Coordinates of C-alpha atoms in Angstrom, one line a residue:
Chain A
X1 CA -11.0 -103.9 239.0
X2 CA -10.2 -101.8 236.1
X3 CA -7.8 -98.9 236.8
X4 CA -8.1 -96.0 234.6
X5 CA -4.9 -94.0 234.3
X6 CA -5.6 -90.3 233.9
X7 CA -2.9 -87.9 233.0
X8 CA -2.8 -85.1 235.5
X9 CA -3.2 -81.7 233.9
X10 CA 0.1 -80.1 233.4
X11 CA 0.7 -76.7 235.0
X12 CA 1.0 -73.8 232.6
X13 CA 4.5 -72.8 231.4
X14 CA 6.3 -70.2 233.5
X15 CA 5.5 -66.7 232.3
X16 CA 6.3 -63.3 233.6
X17 CA 5.4 -60.8 231.0
X18 CA 8.2 -58.3 229.9
X19 CA 11.5 -58.5 231.7
X20 CA 14.0 -55.8 231.3
X21 CA 17.6 -56.5 232.3
X22 CA 20.8 -54.4 232.2
X23 CA 24.5 -55.1 232.4
X24 CA 26.1 -51.8 233.3
X25 CA 29.7 -50.9 232.9
X26 CA 31.2 -48.0 234.9
X27 CA 34.2 -46.8 233.0
X28 CA 36.7 -44.1 233.8
X29 CA 36.4 -41.7 230.9
X30 CA 40.0 -40.5 231.1
X31 CA 41.6 -44.0 230.9
X32 CA 38.9 -46.3 229.5
X33 CA 39.3 -48.6 232.5
X34 CA 36.3 -50.4 233.8
X35 CA 36.0 -49.6 237.5
X36 CA 32.8 -51.5 238.2
X37 CA 30.1 -53.5 236.6
X38 CA 26.6 -54.2 237.7
X39 CA 23.9 -56.6 236.5
X40 CA 20.3 -55.8 237.5
X41 CA 18.0 -58.5 238.8
X42 CA 16.1 -58.4 235.5
X43 CA 19.3 -59.4 233.7
X44 CA 19.6 -62.6 235.8
X45 CA 15.9 -63.4 235.1
X46 CA 16.5 -63.1 231.4
X47 CA 19.6 -65.2 231.6
X48 CA 17.6 -67.9 233.3
X49 CA 14.9 -67.7 230.7
X50 CA 17.4 -68.1 227.9
X51 CA 19.2 -71.0 229.6
X52 CA 16.1 -72.9 230.7
X53 CA 14.4 -75.3 228.2
X54 CA 10.7 -75.4 228.2
X55 CA 9.4 -78.0 230.6
X56 CA 5.9 -78.2 229.1
Chain B
X1 CA 10.9 -52.3 248.7
X2 CA 12.1 -54.9 246.3
X3 CA 13.8 -54.0 243.0
X4 CA 11.6 -54.4 240.0
X5 CA 11.9 -54.6 236.2
X6 CA 9.6 -54.6 233.2
X7 CA 6.7 -52.3 232.1
X8 CA 6.0 -49.3 234.3
X9 CA 2.6 -49.0 235.9
X10 CA 1.7 -46.2 233.3
X11 CA 2.7 -48.5 230.4
X12 CA 0.7 -51.4 231.9
X13 CA -2.4 -49.2 231.8
X14 CA -1.8 -47.5 228.4
X15 CA -1.0 -50.9 226.6
X16 CA -4.1 -52.4 228.1
X17 CA -6.1 -49.5 226.7
X18 CA -4.5 -50.0 223.3
X19 CA -5.3 -53.7 223.3
X20 CA -9.0 -52.9 224.1
X21 CA -9.2 -50.1 221.6
X22 CA -9.7 -47.4 224.1
X23 CA -8.4 -44.2 222.3
X24 CA -7.9 -42.0 225.4
X25 CA -4.6 -42.5 227.2
X26 CA -3.6 -45.4 224.9
X27 CA 0.0 -46.4 224.4
X28 CA 1.9 -43.9 222.2
X29 CA 4.4 -45.9 220.2
X30 CA 7.8 -44.1 219.9
X31 CA 7.8 -44.6 216.1
X32 CA 9.8 -41.5 215.2
X33 CA 12.7 -41.3 217.8
X34 CA 12.6 -44.8 219.4
X35 CA 13.5 -45.1 223.0
X36 CA 16.0 -43.2 225.1
X37 CA 17.9 -44.5 228.1
X38 CA 17.6 -42.5 231.3
X39 CA 19.4 -42.9 234.6
X40 CA 17.7 -42.7 238.0
X41 CA 18.9 -42.3 241.6
X42 CA 16.0 -44.0 243.1
X43 CA 14.1 -47.3 242.2
X44 CA 10.7 -47.6 240.5
X45 CA 10.3 -50.8 242.8
X46 CA 8.6 -54.0 242.1
X47 CA 5.3 -52.9 243.7
X48 CA 4.8 -49.3 242.6
X49 CA 6.7 -49.5 239.2
X50 CA 6.7 -45.6 239.2
X51 CA 8.1 -42.5 240.8
X52 CA 11.9 -42.9 240.4
X53 CA 13.9 -39.7 240.3
X54 CA 15.9 -39.2 237.2
X55 CA 19.4 -37.6 237.1
X56 CA 19.4 -33.9 236.2
X57 CA 21.9 -31.7 234.4
X58 CA 21.9 -29.3 237.4
X59 CA 23.6 -32.1 239.3
X60 CA 25.5 -34.0 236.7
X61 CA 26.5 -31.3 234.2
X62 CA 26.9 -33.7 231.3
X63 CA 23.8 -35.8 231.8
X64 CA 21.5 -36.3 228.9
X65 CA 19.3 -39.2 227.9
X66 CA 20.9 -41.4 225.3
X67 CA 19.0 -42.6 222.2
X68 CA 19.0 -46.2 221.3
X69 CA 18.0 -45.5 217.7
X70 CA 15.4 -43.6 215.8
X71 CA 12.3 -45.4 214.6
X72 CA 13.2 -48.5 216.6
X73 CA 16.6 -48.9 215.0
X74 CA 19.6 -50.5 216.8
X75 CA 17.5 -53.3 218.4
X76 CA 18.1 -57.0 217.5
X77 CA 14.7 -58.7 217.8
X78 CA 14.7 -62.5 217.9
X79 CA 11.6 -64.5 216.7
X80 CA 9.4 -66.0 219.4
X81 CA 10.9 -69.3 220.8
X82 CA 9.0 -71.8 223.0
X83 CA 10.2 -71.6 226.6
X84 CA 12.0 -68.3 225.9
X85 CA 9.6 -65.9 224.3
X86 CA 10.7 -62.9 222.3
X87 CA 14.2 -61.6 223.1
X88 CA 15.5 -58.2 222.1
X89 CA 18.8 -56.6 222.8
X90 CA 20.7 -53.4 221.9
X91 CA 22.7 -53.7 218.7
X92 CA 25.1 -50.9 219.5
X93 CA 26.9 -49.6 222.6
X94 CA 25.1 -46.9 224.5
X95 CA 27.5 -44.5 226.2
X96 CA 26.7 -41.7 228.7
X97 CA 29.3 -38.8 229.0
X98 CA 31.4 -38.9 232.1
X99 CA 29.8 -37.4 235.2
X100 CA 30.7 -33.8 236.0
X101 CA 29.9 -31.4 238.8
X102 CA 28.6 -33.9 241.4
X103 CA 29.0 -37.6 242.2
X104 CA 25.9 -39.5 241.3
X105 CA 24.0 -42.6 242.4
X106 CA 22.6 -45.1 240.0
X107 CA 19.6 -47.1 241.3
X108 CA 17.6 -47.7 238.2
X109 CA 17.6 -47.5 234.4
X110 CA 14.5 -46.3 232.5
X111 CA 13.5 -46.3 228.8
X112 CA 11.7 -43.2 227.8
X113 CA 10.0 -42.1 224.5
X114 CA 11.4 -38.5 224.5
X115 CA 14.8 -37.0 224.5
X116 CA 13.9 -34.7 227.5
X117 CA 15.6 -33.3 229.4
X118 CA 12.5 -34.2 231.4
X119 CA 9.0 -35.5 230.6
X120 CA 7.8 -38.1 228.2
X121 CA 6.6 -41.6 229.0
X122 CA 8.9 -44.0 230.9
X123 CA 7.7 -47.3 229.4
X124 CA 10.2 -49.8 230.8
X125 CA 12.5 -49.9 233.7
X126 CA 15.2 -52.1 235.3
X127 CA 16.1 -51.4 238.9
X128 CA 19.5 -52.2 240.3
X129 CA 19.5 -54.4 243.4
X130 CA 21.3 -51.7 245.4
X131 CA 22.3 -48.1 244.8
X132 CA 25.7 -47.8 243.0
X133 CA 27.9 -44.8 243.2
X134 CA 28.9 -43.1 239.9
X135 CA 31.5 -40.6 240.6
X136 CA 32.8 -37.6 238.7
X137 CA 34.7 -38.7 235.6
X138 CA 32.9 -42.1 235.4
X139 CA 30.8 -43.1 232.3
X140 CA 27.8 -45.3 232.4
X141 CA 28.0 -47.7 229.4
X142 CA 25.8 -50.5 228.1
X143 CA 27.9 -52.6 225.9
X144 CA 26.9 -53.8 222.4
X145 CA 27.1 -57.4 221.2
X146 CA 30.8 -57.2 220.4
X147 CA 32.6 -58.0 222.5
X148 CA 29.4 -58.2 224.6
X149 CA 27.6 -59.3 226.6
X150 CA 24.8 -56.9 225.6
X151 CA 24.1 -54.2 228.1
X152 CA 20.3 -54.1 227.5
X153 CA 18.2 -57.2 227.2
X154 CA 14.4 -57.7 227.2
X155 CA 12.3 -60.9 227.1
X156 CA 8.6 -61.1 226.7
X157 CA 7.2 -64.4 227.5

C-alpha cells in the first residue's frame, strides 16, 4: 500500500493588530525619587512579541 | 471588565473608512501636532474600547495633555520584522507636572490628536490592570530610551 504523506496546513501566525503598552513611573516631583512604577498589560504583550521568534 | 489596549472603537471605525475610501468620518491623521498623551481615571476596557474619563484641571490643577512631538516627531519606528511586526516607541521622556489640588487615580493612558484641554480623537489607549493612586506632588513619567526602558511602546502585527 502506498502511503502518501501530506503536510498538514500550518496555522496562521499569531496576530493581534495594534498593541499599546506603557511603562509608567510615578516620581516625587520634589525629590526626583521614584515611588511606584506600573506596566500596563499591553506592555507585557509587546514584550512577549519582541522576545518570541516567529514559529511559522 | 478586562483591561484593554490598542485602537479605540472610534479609531477602528475611522481607519476602516479610510482604507475603504469612505470620505465621511474617515481617520484624521494628526499630521500637524502629532499625538498627545492623556491620563484617565477609568478604563476604556477590552470590550468597549471607549468612554474612559480623563483627568481634568479642575481636579488636578496642573494637568495638561503632553505632546509627544509635532508632525509625528519623537517616535522611533522600526521596520517590519517577521514574527514581531512594526514597533514604535517614544524617543524622548514624557513628563507630566506634579499633581496639585487633589489626589488622582490613574487607570488608563490615551493618545489623542489635540492638545485639549478636552475633545479631539482618542486614537489609541492602554489600560492599567488596576487603578493606581497618584497623589499630590507626584509626577507621571514615561521614560525615554536612555536609560530606558521606553515608557511607551506600540507593535502592529
